Structure formats: C-alpha cells, structure tokens
mmCIF file of C-alpha atoms in Angstrom:
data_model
loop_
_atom_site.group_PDB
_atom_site.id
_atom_site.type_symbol
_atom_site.label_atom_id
_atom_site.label_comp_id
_atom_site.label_asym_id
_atom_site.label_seq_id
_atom_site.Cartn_x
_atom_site.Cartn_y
_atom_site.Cartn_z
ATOM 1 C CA UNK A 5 -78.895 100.489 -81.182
ATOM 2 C CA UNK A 6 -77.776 103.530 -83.284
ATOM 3 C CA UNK A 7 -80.433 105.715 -85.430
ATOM 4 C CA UNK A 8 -80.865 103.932 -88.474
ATOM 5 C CA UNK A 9 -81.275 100.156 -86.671
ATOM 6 C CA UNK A 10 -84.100 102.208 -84.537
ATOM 7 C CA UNK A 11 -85.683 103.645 -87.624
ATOM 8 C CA UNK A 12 -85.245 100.263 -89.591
ATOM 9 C CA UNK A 13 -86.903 98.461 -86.467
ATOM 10 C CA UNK A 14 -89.579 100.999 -86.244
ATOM 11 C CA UNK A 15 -90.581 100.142 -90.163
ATOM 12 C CA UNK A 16 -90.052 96.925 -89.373
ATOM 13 C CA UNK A 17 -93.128 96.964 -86.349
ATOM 14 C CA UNK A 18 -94.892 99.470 -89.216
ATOM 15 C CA UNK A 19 -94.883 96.787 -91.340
ATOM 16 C CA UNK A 20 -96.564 94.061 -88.977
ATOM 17 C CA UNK A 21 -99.142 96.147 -88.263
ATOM 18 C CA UNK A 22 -100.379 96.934 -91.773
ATOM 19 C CA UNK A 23 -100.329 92.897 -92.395
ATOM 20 C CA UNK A 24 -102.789 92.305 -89.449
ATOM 21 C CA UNK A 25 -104.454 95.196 -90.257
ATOM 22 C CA UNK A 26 -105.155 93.899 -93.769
ATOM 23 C CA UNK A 27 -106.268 90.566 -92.033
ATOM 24 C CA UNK A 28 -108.792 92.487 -90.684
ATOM 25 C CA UNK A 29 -107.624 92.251 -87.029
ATOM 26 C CA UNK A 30 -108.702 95.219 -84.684
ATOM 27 C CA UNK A 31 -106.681 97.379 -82.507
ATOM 28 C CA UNK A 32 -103.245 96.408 -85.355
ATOM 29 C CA UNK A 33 -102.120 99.976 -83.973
ATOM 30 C CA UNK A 34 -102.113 99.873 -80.802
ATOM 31 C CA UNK A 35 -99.352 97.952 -79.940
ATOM 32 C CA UNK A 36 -97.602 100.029 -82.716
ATOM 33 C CA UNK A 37 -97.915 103.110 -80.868
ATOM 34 C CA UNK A 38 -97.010 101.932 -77.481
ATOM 35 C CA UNK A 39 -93.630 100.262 -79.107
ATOM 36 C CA UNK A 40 -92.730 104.126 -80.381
ATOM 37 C CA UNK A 41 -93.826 106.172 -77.960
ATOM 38 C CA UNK A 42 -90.783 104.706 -75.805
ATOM 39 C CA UNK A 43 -88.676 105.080 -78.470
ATOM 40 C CA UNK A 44 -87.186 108.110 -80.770
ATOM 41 C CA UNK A 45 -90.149 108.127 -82.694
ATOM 42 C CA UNK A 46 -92.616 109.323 -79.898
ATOM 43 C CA UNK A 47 -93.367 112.396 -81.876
ATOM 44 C CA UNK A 48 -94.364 111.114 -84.715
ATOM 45 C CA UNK A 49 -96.495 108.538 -83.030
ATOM 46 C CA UNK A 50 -98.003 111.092 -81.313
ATOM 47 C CA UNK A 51 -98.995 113.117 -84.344
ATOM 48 C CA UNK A 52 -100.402 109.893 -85.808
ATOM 49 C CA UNK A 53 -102.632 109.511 -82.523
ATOM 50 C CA UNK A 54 -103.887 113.273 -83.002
ATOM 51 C CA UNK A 55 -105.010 112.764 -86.692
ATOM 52 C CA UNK A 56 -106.936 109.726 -86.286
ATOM 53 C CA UNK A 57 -108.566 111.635 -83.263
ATOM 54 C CA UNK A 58 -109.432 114.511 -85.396
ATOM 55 C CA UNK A 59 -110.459 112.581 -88.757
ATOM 56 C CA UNK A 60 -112.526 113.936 -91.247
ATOM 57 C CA UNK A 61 -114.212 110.895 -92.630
ATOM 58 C CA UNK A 62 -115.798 113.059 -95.568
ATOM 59 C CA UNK A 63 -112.305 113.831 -97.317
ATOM 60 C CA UNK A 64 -111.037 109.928 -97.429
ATOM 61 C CA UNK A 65 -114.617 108.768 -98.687
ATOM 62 C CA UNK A 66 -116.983 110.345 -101.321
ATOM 63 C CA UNK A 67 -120.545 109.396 -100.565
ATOM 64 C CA UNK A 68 -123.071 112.547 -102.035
ATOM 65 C CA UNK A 69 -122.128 111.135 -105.573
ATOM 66 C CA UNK A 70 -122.532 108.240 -105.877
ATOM 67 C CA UNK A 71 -126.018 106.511 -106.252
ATOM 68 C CA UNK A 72 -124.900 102.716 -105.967
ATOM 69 C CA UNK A 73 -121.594 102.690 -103.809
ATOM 70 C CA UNK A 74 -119.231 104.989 -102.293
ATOM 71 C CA UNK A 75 -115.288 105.520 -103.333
ATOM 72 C CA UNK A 76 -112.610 105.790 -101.076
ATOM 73 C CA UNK A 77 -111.223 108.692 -102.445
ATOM 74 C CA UNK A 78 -107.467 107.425 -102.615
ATOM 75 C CA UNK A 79 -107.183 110.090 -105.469
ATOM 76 C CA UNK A 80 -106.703 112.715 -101.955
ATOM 77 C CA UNK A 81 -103.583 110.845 -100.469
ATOM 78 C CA UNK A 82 -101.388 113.650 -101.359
ATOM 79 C CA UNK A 83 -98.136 113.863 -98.635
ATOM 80 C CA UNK A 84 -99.476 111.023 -96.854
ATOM 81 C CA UNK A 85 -97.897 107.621 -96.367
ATOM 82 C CA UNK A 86 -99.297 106.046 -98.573
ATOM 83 C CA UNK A 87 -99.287 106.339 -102.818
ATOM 84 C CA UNK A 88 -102.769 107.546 -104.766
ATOM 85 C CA UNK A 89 -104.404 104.017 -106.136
ATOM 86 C CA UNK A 90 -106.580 104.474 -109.045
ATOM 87 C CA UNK A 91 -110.073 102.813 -107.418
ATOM 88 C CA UNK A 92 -110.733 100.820 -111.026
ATOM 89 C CA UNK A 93 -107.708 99.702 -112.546
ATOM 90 C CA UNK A 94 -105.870 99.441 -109.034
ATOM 91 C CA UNK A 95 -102.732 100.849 -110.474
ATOM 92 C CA UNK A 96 -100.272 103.626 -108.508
ATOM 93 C CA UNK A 97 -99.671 107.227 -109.827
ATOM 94 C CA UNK A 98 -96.521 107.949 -109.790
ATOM 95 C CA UNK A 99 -95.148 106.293 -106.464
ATOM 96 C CA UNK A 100 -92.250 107.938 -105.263
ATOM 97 C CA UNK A 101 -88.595 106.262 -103.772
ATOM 98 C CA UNK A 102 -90.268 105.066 -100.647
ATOM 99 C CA UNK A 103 -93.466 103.738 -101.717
ATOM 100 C CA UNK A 104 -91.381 101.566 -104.509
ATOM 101 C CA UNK A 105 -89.232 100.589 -101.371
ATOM 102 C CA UNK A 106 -90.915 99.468 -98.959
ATOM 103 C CA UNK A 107 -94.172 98.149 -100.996
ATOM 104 C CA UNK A 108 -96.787 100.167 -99.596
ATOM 105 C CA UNK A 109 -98.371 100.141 -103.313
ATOM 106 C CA UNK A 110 -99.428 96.476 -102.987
ATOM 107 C CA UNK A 111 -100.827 97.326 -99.353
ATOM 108 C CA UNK A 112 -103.130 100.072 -100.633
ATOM 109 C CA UNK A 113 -104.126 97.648 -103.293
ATOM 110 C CA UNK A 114 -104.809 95.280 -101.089
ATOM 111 C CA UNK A 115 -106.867 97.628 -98.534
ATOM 112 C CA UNK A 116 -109.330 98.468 -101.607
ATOM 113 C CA UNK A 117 -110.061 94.744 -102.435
ATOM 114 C CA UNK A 118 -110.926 94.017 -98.730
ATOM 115 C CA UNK A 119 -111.892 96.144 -96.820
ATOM 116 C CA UNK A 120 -115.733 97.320 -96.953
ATOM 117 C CA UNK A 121 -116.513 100.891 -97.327
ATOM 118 C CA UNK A 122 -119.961 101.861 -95.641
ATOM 119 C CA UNK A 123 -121.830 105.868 -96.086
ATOM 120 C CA UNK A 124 -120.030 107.861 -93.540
ATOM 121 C CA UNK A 125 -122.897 109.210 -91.970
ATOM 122 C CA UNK A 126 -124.229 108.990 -88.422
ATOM 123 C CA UNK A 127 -127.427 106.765 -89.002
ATOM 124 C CA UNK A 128 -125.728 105.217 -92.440
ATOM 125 C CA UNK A 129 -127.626 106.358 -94.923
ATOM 126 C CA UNK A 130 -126.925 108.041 -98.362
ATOM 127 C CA UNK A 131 -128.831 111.429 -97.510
ATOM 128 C CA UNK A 132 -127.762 111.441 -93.406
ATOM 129 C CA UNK A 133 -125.508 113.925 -91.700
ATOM 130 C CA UNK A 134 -121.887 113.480 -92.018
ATOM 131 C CA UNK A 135 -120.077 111.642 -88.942
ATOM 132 C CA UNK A 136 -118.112 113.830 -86.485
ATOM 133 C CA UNK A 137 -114.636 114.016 -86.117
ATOM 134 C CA UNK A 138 -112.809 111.259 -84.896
ATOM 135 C CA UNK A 139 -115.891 108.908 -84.936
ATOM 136 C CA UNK A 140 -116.029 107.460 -88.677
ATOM 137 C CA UNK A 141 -118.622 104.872 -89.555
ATOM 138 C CA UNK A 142 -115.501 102.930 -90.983
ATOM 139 C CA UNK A 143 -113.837 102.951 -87.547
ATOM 140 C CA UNK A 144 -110.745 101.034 -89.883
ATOM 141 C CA UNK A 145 -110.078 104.285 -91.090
ATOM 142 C CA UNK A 146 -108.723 105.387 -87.485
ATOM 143 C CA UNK A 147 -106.118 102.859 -87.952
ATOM 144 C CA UNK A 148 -105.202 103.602 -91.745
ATOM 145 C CA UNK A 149 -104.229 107.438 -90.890
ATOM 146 C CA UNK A 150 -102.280 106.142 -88.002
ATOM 147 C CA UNK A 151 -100.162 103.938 -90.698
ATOM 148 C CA UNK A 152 -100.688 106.417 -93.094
ATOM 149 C CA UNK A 153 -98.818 109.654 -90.883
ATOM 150 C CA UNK A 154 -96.431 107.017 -90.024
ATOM 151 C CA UNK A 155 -95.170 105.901 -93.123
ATOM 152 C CA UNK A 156 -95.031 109.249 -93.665
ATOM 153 C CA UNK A 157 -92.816 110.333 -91.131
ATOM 154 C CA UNK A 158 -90.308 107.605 -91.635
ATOM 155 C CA UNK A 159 -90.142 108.327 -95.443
ATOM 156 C CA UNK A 160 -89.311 111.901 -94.195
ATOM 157 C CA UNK A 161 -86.662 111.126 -91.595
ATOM 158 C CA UNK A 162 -84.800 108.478 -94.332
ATOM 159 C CA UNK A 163 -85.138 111.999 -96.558
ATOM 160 C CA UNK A 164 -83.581 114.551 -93.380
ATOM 161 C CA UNK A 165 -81.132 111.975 -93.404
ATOM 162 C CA UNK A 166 -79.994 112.775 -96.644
ATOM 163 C CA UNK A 167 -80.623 116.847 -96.408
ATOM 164 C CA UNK A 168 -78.072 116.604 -93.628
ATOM 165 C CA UNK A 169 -75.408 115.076 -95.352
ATOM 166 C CA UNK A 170 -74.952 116.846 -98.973
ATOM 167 C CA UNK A 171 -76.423 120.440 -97.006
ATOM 168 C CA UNK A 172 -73.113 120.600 -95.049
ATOM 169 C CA UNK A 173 -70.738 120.154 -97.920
ATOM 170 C CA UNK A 174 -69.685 121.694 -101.130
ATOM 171 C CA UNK A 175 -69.883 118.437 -102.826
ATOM 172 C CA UNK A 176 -70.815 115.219 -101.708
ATOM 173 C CA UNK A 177 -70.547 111.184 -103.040
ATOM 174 C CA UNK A 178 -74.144 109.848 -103.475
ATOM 175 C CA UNK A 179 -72.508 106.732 -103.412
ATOM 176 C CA UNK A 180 -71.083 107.175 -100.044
ATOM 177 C CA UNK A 181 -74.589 108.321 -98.689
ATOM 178 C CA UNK A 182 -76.168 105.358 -100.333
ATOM 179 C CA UNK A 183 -73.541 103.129 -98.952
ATOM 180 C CA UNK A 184 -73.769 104.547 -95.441
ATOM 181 C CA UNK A 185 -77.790 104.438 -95.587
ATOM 182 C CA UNK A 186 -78.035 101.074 -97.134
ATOM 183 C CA UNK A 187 -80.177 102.587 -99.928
ATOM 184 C CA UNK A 188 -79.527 102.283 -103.959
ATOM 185 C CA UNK A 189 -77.929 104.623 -105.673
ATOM 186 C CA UNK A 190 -81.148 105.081 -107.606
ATOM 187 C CA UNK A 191 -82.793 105.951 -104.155
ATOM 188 C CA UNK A 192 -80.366 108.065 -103.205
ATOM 189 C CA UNK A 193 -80.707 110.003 -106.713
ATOM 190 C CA UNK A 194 -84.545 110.489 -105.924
ATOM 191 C CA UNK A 195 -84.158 111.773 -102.259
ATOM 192 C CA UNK A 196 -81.299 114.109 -103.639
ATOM 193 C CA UNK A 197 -83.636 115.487 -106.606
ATOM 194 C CA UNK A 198 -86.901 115.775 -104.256
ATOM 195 C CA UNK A 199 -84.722 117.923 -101.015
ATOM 196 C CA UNK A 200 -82.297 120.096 -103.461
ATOM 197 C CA UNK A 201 -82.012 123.559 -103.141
ATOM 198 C CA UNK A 202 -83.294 125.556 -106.360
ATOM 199 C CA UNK A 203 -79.528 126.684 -106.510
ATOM 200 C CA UNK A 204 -78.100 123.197 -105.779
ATOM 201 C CA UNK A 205 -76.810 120.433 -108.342
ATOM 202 C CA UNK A 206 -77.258 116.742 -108.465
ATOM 203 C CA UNK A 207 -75.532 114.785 -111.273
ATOM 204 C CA UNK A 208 -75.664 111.191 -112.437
ATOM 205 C CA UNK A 209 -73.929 111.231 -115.505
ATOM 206 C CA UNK A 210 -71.729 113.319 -116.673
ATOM 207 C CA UNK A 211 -69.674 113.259 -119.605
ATOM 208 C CA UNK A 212 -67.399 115.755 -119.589
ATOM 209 C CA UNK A 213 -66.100 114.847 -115.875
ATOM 210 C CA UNK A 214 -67.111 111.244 -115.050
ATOM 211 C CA UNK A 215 -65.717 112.149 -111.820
ATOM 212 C CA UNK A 216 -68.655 114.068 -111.380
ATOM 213 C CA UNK A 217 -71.144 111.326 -111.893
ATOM 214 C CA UNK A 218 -73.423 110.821 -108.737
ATOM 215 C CA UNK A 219 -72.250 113.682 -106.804
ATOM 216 C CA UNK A 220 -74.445 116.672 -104.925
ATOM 217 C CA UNK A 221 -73.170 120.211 -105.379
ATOM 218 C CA UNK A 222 -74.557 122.281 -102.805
ATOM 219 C CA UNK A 223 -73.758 126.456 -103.305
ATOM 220 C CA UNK A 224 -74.274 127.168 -99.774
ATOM 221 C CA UNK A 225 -72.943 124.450 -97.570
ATOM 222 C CA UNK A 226 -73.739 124.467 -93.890
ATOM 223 C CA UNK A 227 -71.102 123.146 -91.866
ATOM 224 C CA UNK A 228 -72.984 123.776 -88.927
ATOM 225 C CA UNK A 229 -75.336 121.061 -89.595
ATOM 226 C CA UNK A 230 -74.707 118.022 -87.634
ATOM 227 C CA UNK A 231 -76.284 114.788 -88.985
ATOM 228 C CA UNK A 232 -78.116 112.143 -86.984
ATOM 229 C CA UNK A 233 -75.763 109.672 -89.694
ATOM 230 C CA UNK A 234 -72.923 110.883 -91.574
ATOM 231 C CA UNK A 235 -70.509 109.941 -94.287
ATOM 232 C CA UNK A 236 -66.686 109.800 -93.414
ATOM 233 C CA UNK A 237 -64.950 112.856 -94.145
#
C-alpha cells in the first residue's frame, strides 16, 4: 500500500470513529489509535494521545459566564481539526479546503446538538474548582481532541504533500498535482495559496499567457526535496 492509500485508509478509520462517537458509543478512539500506531501515522496518534492526557477542560468550555448553561466554546478551535461552529445559528466560519472535503462541518454540528455539556468542575457545580488536567467532567471531550489533532494532522500531511511538489521546481502544473493527489483543482488552488512562499506565485487565470493558468512559480526551488508523492517529470 503506497502513502496516499495509507493516508486515505487512515481518514477512512478517522471517519468511523467520529460516527460512533456521535452515536454516543464510548472508547470510539481506541481502536483508532491502536490501528495507527502500527502504521505511518504513529506520531501523530501519539500526539493525539498526549493532548487528551493533558486537556484543559476550561479553554473548550466557558462555564464562569454563564448563569443558565454553559457554551462549548467552538469559537477557540483555531488550527485544530475541526472548523469554528457558531453555538446559535450552527453555521461554519470560514471552513477551509479540508473541512469542505471531508465534511467535518456537519460533524461539529452534529456534536453540539447531541452531546450534553455539564460545568467542568470537580464536584459540578457553577462556583466549584476547575477539573484537572486530563480528567474533564465531559470525559467525551478526551475523545474529541483525539479526532480533533487527528484531523488535523492528516489535513497537514495532504498540505506537505503539496509543499513538496511545487517547492522543488521553478514552475509546477496544479493540474498534475491535483491529478496525482486525487484532489480538485479548486483544492489544489487552496493548499497552494495557504503553503506559498511570500516570494512565490500561484495563478489560476491568466490572460495574458493562458499557459500560465493553474501553475505554481516558486523563486527558490529546492531540488533537494524529495516528496513522499510526486508528479512525473
């Protein structure tokens, strides 16, 4: 199995274990991180292990302002998995390539609807001390940074794949990448405009030079880069 059927297959086990974890099933992560730690994605499972062992219930719920319930505070998801949700209207801000991809705004609106949100104190209550790390009193939270750093991680590794390809090359086909990825072109586009170099070009239209259109211009090519996936020369 070559790099991108692994990384497809790990989404794929991703995937299964957000849907039982929506049903409410415990322990959806567990199999999840056995299945990667075998696998080229061991790191990445094992960073997911240490956050949820280390979690700070306090920054994913709000709970000393509110007087009649308490808000998950999806508003602090920033460079995790997972898009911001706005708690009332249950719409995304701004979701980027990945999240439009692989649908992980209808799974965060999905988490608000059912799952229960309790104070995140020791003894429960509004005015108690806050829980200690790694011991929320919404013990599903353990299991939504796991799928949250892992999301996260893949989106990253689909985006390396990309640096790699235009960063060794003076110009590059996004078609070719896209093709060779299995991504859009529009996807492609994104990943190209979020990983450019400040000196670098990316171009989807252009109307002097069609031949230009969806290309990467990169000022200071690396040759030396090798990529996990690559484009024919």
């Amino acid at each position: 199995m070559d790099y991108l059927d692994e990384l497809r297959s790990a989404e794929k086990y991703l995937a299964e274990a957000e849907r039982e974890f929506l049903d409410g099933n415990d322990g959806a992560t567990k199999a999840l991180l056995v299945r990667l730690s075998l696998g080229p994605f061991s790191a990445d499972a094992k960073i997911a292990q240490e956050l949820s062992q280390s979690l700070d219930e306090s920054k994913y719920i709000k709970w000393d302002s509110w007087e009649r319930k308490y808000k998950f505070a999806v508003s602090s998801w920033k460079d995790a998995g997972y898009p911001s949700i706005d708690a009332t209207t249950l719409h995304a801000s701004n979701p980027d390539w990945y999240s439009k991809r692989v649908g992980t705004t209808s799974f965060v609106k999905d988490l608000l609807v059912h799952r229960t949100i309790v104070a995140p104190t020791v003894d429960g209550e509004r005015t108690g001390q806050p829980t200690p790390l790694g011991q929320p009193s919404n013990t599903w939270l353990l299991e939504f940074v796991i799928l949250s750093s892992l999301r996260f991680s893949f989106k990253q590794h689909w985006e390396q794949l990309v640096h790699d390809i235009v960063m060794r090359r003076s110009v590059t086909d996004l078609r070719l990448v896209a093709k060779r990825l299995g991504l859009t072109n529009q996807e492609i586009l994104a990943i190209a405009r979020k990983i450019r170099d400040l000196d670098d070009r990316v171009i989807e239209f252009d109307v002097d030079d069609p031949g230009n259109n969806l290309t990467y211009h990169c000022k200071k090519p690396n040759t030396d880069i090798v990529p996990l996936v690559d484009i024919a020369e």
